[in-house]
Coordinates of C-alpha atoms in Angstrom, one line a residue:
X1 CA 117.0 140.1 120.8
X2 CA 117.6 136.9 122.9
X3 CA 117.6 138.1 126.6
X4 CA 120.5 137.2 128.2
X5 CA 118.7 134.7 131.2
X6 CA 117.4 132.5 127.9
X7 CA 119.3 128.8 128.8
X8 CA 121.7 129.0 125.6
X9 CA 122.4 132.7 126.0
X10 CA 126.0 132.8 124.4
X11 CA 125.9 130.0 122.4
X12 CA 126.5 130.6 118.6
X13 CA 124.8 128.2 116.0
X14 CA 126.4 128.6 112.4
X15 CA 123.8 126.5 109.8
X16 CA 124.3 125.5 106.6
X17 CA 121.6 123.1 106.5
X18 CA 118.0 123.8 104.3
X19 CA 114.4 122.8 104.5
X20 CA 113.5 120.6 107.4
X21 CA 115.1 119.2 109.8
X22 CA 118.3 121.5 110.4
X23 CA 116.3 124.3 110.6
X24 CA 113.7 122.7 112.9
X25 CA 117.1 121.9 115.1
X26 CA 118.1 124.9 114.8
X27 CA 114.3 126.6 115.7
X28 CA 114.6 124.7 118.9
X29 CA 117.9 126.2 120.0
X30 CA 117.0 129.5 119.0
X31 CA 114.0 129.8 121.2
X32 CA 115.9 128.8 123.7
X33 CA 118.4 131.7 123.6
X34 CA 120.9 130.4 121.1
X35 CA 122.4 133.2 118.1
X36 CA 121.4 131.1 115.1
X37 CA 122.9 132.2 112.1
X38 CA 121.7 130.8 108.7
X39 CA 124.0 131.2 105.9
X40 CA 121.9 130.9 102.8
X41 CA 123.2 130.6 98.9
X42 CA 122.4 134.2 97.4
X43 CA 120.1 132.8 94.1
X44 CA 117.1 132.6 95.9
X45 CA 118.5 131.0 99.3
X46 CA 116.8 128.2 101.0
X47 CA 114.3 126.4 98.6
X48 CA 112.0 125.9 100.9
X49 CA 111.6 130.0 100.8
X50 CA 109.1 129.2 98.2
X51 CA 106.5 127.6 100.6
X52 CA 106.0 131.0 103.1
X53 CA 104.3 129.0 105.9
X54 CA 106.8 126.3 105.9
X55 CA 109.5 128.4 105.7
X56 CA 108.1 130.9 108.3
X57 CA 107.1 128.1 110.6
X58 CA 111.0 126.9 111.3
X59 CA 113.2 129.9 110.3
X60 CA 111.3 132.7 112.8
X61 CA 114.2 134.1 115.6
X62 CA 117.2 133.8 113.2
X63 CA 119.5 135.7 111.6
X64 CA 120.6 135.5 107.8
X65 CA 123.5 135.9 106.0
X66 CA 123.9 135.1 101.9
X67 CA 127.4 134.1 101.0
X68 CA 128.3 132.0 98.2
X69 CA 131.0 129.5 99.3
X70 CA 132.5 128.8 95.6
X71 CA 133.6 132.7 95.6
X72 CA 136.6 133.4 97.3
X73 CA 135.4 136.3 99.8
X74 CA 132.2 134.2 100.6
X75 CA 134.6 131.3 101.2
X76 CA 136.9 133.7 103.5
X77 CA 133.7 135.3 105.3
X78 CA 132.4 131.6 106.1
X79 CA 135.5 130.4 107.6
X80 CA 135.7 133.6 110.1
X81 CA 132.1 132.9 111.0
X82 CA 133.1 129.5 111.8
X83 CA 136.1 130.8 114.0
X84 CA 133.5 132.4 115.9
X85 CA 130.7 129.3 116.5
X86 CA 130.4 127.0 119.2
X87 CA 128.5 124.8 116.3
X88 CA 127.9 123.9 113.1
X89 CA 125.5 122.9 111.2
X90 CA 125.2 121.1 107.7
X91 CA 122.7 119.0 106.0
X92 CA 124.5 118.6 102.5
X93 CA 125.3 114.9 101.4
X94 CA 128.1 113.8 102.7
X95 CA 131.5 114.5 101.4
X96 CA 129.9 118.1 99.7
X97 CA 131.2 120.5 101.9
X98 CA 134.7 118.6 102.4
X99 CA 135.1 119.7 98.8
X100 CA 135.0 122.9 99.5
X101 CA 137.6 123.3 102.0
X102 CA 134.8 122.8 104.7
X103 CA 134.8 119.2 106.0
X104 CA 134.6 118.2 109.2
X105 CA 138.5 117.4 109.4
X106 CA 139.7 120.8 108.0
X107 CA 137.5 122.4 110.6
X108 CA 137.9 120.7 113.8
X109 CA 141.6 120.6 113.2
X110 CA 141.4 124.7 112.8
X111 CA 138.4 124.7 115.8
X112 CA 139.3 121.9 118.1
X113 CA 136.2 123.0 120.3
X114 CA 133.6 123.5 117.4
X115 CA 130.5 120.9 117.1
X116 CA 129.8 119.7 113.7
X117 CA 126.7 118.4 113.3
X118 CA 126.2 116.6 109.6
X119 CA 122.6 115.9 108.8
X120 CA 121.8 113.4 106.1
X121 CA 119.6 110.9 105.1
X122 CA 121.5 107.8 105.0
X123 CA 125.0 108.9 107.5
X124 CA 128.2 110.0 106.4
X125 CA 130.0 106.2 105.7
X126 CA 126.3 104.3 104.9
X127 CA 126.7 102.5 102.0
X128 CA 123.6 104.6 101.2
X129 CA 125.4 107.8 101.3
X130 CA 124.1 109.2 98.0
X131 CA 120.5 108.0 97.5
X132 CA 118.6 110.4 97.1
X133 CA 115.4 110.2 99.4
X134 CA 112.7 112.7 101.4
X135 CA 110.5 112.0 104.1
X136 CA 108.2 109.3 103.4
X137 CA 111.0 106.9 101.7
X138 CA 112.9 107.1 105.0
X139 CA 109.3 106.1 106.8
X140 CA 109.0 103.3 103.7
X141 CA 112.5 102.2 104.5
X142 CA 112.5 102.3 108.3
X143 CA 109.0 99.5 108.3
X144 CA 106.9 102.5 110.0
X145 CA 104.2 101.9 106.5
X146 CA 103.9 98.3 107.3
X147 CA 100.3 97.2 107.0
X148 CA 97.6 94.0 106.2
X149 CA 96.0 96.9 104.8
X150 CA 96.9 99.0 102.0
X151 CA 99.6 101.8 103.2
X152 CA 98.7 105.3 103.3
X153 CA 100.7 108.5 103.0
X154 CA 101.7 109.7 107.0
X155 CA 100.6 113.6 107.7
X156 CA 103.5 114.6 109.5
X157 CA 106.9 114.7 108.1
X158 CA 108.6 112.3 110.9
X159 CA 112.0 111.8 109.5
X160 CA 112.9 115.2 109.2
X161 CA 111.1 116.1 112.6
X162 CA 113.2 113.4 114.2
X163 CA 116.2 114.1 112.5
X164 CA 115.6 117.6 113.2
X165 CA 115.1 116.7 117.0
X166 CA 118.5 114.3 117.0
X167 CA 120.8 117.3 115.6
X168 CA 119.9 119.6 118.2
X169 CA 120.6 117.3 120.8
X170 CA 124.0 116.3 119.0
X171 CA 124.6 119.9 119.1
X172 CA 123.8 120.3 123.0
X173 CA 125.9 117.0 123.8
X174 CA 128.6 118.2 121.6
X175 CA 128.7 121.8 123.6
X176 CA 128.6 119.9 126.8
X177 CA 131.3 117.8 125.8
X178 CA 133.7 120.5 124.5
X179 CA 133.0 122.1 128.5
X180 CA 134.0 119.4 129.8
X181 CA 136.9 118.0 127.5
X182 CA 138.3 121.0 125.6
X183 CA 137.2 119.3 122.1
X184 CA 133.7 119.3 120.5
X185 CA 134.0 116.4 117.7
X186 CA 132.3 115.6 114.1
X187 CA 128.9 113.9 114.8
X188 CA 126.3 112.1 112.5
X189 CA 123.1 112.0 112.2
X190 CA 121.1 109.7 109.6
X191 CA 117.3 110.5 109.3
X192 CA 117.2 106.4 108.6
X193 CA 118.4 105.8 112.0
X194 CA 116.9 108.6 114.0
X195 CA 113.5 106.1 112.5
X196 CA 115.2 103.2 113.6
X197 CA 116.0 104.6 117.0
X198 CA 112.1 105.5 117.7
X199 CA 110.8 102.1 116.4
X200 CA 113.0 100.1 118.5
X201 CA 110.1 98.5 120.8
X202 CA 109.0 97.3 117.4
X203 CA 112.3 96.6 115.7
X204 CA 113.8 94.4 118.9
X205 CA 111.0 91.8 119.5
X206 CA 111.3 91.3 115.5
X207 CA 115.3 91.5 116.1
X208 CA 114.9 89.1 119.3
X209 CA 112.6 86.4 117.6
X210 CA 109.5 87.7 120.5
X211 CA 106.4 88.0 119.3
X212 CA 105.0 91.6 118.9
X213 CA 103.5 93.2 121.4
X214 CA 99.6 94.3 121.7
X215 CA 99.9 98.0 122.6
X216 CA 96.8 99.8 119.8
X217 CA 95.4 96.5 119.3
X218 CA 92.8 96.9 122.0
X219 CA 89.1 97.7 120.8
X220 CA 89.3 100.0 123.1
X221 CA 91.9 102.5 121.5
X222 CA 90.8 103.9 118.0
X223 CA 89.3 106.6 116.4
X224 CA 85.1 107.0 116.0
X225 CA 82.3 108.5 114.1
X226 CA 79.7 110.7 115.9
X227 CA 76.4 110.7 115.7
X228 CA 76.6 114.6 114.2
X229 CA 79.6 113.4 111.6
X230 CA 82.3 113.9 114.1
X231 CA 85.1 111.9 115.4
X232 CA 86.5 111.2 118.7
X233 CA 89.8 108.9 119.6
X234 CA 89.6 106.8 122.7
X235 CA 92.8 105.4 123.8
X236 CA 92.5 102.8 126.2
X237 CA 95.7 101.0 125.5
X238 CA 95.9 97.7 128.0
X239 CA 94.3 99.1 131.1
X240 CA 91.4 97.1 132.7
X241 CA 90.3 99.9 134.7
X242 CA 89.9 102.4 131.9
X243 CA 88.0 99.9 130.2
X244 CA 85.2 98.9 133.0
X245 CA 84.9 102.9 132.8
X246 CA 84.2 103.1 129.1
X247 CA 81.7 100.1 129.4
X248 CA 79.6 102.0 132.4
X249 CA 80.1 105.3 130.4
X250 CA 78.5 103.4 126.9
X251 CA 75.9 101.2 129.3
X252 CA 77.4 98.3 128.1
X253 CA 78.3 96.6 131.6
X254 CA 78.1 93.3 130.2
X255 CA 81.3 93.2 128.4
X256 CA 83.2 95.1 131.2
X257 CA 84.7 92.6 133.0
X258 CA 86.5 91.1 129.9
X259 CA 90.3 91.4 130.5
X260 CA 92.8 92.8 127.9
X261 CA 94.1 90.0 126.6
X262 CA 90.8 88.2 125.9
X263 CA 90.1 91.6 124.3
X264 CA 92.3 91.7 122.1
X265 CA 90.8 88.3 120.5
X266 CA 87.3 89.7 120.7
X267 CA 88.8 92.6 119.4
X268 CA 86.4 93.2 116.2
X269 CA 83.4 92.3 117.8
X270 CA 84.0 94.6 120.9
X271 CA 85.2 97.6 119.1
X272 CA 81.3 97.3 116.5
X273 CA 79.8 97.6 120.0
X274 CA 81.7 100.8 121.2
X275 CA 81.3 101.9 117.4
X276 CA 77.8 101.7 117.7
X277 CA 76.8 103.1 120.4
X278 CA 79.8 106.1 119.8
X279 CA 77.7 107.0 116.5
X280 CA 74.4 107.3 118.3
X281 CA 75.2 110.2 120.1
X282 CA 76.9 113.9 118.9
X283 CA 80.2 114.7 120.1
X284 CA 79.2 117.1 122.5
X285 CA 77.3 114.2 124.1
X286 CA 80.6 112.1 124.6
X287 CA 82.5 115.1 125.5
X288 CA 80.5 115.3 129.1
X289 CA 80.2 111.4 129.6
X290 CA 84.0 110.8 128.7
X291 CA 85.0 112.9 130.4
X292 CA 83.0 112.1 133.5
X293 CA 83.9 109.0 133.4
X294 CA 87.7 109.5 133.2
X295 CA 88.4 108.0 130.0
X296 CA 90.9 108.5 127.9
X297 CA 89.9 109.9 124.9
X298 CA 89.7 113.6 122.6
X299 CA 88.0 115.0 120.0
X300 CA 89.5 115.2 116.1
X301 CA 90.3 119.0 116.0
X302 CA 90.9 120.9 113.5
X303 CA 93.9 123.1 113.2
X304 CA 91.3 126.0 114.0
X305 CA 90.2 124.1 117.2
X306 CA 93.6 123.7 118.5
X307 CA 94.7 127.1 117.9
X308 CA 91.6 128.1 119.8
X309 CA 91.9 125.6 123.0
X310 CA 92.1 126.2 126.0
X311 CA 95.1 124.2 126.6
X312 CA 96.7 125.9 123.9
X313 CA 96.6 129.3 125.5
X314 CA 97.2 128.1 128.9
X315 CA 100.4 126.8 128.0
X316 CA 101.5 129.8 125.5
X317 CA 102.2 127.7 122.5
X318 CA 101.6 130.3 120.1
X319 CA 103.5 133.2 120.8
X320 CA 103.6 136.5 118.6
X321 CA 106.3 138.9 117.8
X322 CA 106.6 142.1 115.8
X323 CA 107.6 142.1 112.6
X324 CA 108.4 144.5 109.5
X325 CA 104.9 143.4 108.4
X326 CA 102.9 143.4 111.4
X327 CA 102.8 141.2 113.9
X328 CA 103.1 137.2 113.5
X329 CA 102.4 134.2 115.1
X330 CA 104.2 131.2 116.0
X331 CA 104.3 127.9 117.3
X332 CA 107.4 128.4 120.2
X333 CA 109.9 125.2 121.0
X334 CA 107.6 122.6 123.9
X335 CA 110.0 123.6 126.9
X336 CA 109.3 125.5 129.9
X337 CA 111.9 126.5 132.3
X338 CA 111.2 128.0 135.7
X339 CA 108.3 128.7 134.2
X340 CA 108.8 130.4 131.2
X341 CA 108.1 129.9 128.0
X342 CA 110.6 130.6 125.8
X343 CA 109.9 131.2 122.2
X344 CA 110.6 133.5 119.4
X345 CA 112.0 136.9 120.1
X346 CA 112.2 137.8 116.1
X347 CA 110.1 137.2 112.8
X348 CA 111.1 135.7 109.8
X349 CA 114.6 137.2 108.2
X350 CA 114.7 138.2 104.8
X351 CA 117.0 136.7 102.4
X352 CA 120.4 138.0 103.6
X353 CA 118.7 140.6 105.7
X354 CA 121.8 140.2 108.5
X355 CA 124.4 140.0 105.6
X356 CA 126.6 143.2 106.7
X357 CA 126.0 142.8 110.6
X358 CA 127.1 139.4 110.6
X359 CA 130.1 139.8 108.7
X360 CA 131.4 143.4 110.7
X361 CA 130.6 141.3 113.9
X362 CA 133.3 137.8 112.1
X363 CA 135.7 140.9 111.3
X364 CA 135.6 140.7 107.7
X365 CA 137.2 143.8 105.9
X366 CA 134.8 146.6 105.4
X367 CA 135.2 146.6 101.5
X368 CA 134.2 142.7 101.7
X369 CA 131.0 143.4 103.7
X370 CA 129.7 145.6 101.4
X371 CA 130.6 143.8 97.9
X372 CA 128.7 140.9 99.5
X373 CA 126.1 142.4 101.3
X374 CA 125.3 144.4 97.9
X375 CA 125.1 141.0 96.0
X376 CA 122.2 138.7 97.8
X377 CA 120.8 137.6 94.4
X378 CA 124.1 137.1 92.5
X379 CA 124.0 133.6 90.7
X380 CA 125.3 130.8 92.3
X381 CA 125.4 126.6 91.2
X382 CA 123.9 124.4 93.4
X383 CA 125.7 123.0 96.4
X384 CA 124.7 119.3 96.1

């Protein structure tokens, strides 16, 4: 269980929303002490149950519930745990869950003080509203793909991380707010935007009619083959001084006077000199020189290496709790305060594994609790 000196001790998070980013919100609360309840459909609950890891990686630390919102008890059972949460969560498309009796109105004119955070892709009034879209449409859409050369695919997922990372502080500002004021409020959060917001400093010089700026243009900052088929990044982004150092560390002084912004016009020939001599060496060598030399730079590791470093362990990323199946690791929320920590304190719950305990704690009738807690695979249409 949470321990009661965790920084959201006492705060209850009700969730509606699947797959990515509400649950990574609401993995970041949880770790910091708040009661996360997910309330799952009962056919097979959140779909992304059926990737283990991915589901595993942002659902660890909270509690579940199955209800079914279209039956009449589930429908009853929802609005008491509602009565009881200092936020909601929901990441249908808009206007899904006002349908039901559930919209953002109906509830904060029951719950003045609630929080209800809506997650979407496109915001509750976009003219966008119901396009369907995942991840790398919104990173399409948003000009973060953008390239002379031909686009490629990102690795990480950084609508939904963004998104994920906007509703949890809508949800903090929102509890903060309803201290202060007595009221908590609706608020919106569009995975388009939360993009928009973390390319301004390339969206307002476009926006402005300024010219864009330099930063990663500098031969100096890029990845680079080894001479024993690794790879290392240097990152030197505008810095004269970092740059004199690489030169001394690759013995080639001659170009280390060169100043960034004639650097950046010399760019390909400088950067096949630090190529060059990068690839005549193995990794290992650069590691030592490097970081000798005080450059920035790291090696390409692998998801083995970084679960291995040093670093890593120093700063307790991975954590491990016990779990009906052993014990399981987990990557715990970035935050430490007064030096702790704080991660998960519970594995993964099983489909409606809190069912019954979360409904006697919302006082649902006895002979409720146990028709639904009896039922977690019943059928149930889609909510969206």
């Amino acid at each position: 269980m949470t321990t009661p000196d965790a920084p959201l001790a006492g705060i209850r998070v009700v969730s509606l929303a699947e797959q990515f980013p509400g649950p990574f919100a609401t993995l970041l609360l949880s770790d910091l002490g708040a009661d996360v309840v997910q309330v799952e459909r009962p056919n097979g609950g959140d779909p992304s149950r059926a990737f283990p890891g991915h589901y595993d990686a942002l659902n660890r630390g909270k509690r579940s519930v199955a209800l079914d919102l279209k039956d009449a008890d589930g429908a009853d059972a929802f609005g008491r745990l509602v009565s009881h949460a200092d936020v909601l969560l929901e990441g249908f498309r808009p206007g899904v869950l006002s349908r039901l009796g559930f919209g953002p109105d109906e509830l904060l004119r029951r719950h003045p003080r609630l929080v209800y955070v809506s997650v979407s892709g496109f915001g509750q009034e976009s003219p966008l509203r119901n396009h369907p879209a995942h991840d790398l449409s919104f990173q399409a859409m948003a000009g973060l793909l953008d390239s002379e050369a031909a686009p490629h695919p990102p690795v990480l997922a950084l609508a939904d991380l963004s998104a994920g990372m906007f509703a949890a502080f809508a949800a903090l500002t929102g509890v903060v707010a309803a201290q202060k004021t007595g009221r908590g409020g609706h608020y919106d959060v569009a995975m388009l935007d939360t993009l928009l917001t973390l390319a301004a400093t390339r969206l307002v010089p476009s926006a402005n009619g300024q010219p864009p700026d330099t930063l990663g243009l500098d031969p100096g900052y890029g990845l680079f083959a080894t001479a024993d088929g690794e790879w290392i990044s240097l990152s030197i982004a505008f810095e004269d001084h970092f740059w004199m150092a690489l030169c001394v560390a690759l013995d080639l002084p001659e170009i280390g006077a060169i100043s960034a912004a004639e650097r950046i016009g010399e760019r390909e020939r400088l950067r096949g000199l630090i190529a060059a001599r990068i690839l005549a060496s193995p990794a290992d060598h650069w590691d030592k020189v490097l970081l000798a030399a005080g450059v920035p730079y790291g090696r390409v590791s692998t998801l083995a290496d970084v679960l291995g470093d040093p670093n890593t362990l120093a700063r307790q990323m991975i954590q491990s709790v016990a779990t009906p199946d052993g014990e399981r690791s987990f990557v715990r929320q970035p935050l430490i305060v007064d030096g702790v920590p704080h991660g998960p304190t519970r594995g993964t719950p099983r489909l409606g594994e809190h069912t019954a305990e979360i409904l006697r704690e919302a006082g649902v009738p006895p002979e409720v609790v146990d028709r639904l807690a009896a039922t977690p695979e019943s059928p149930i249409q889609a909510l969206y």
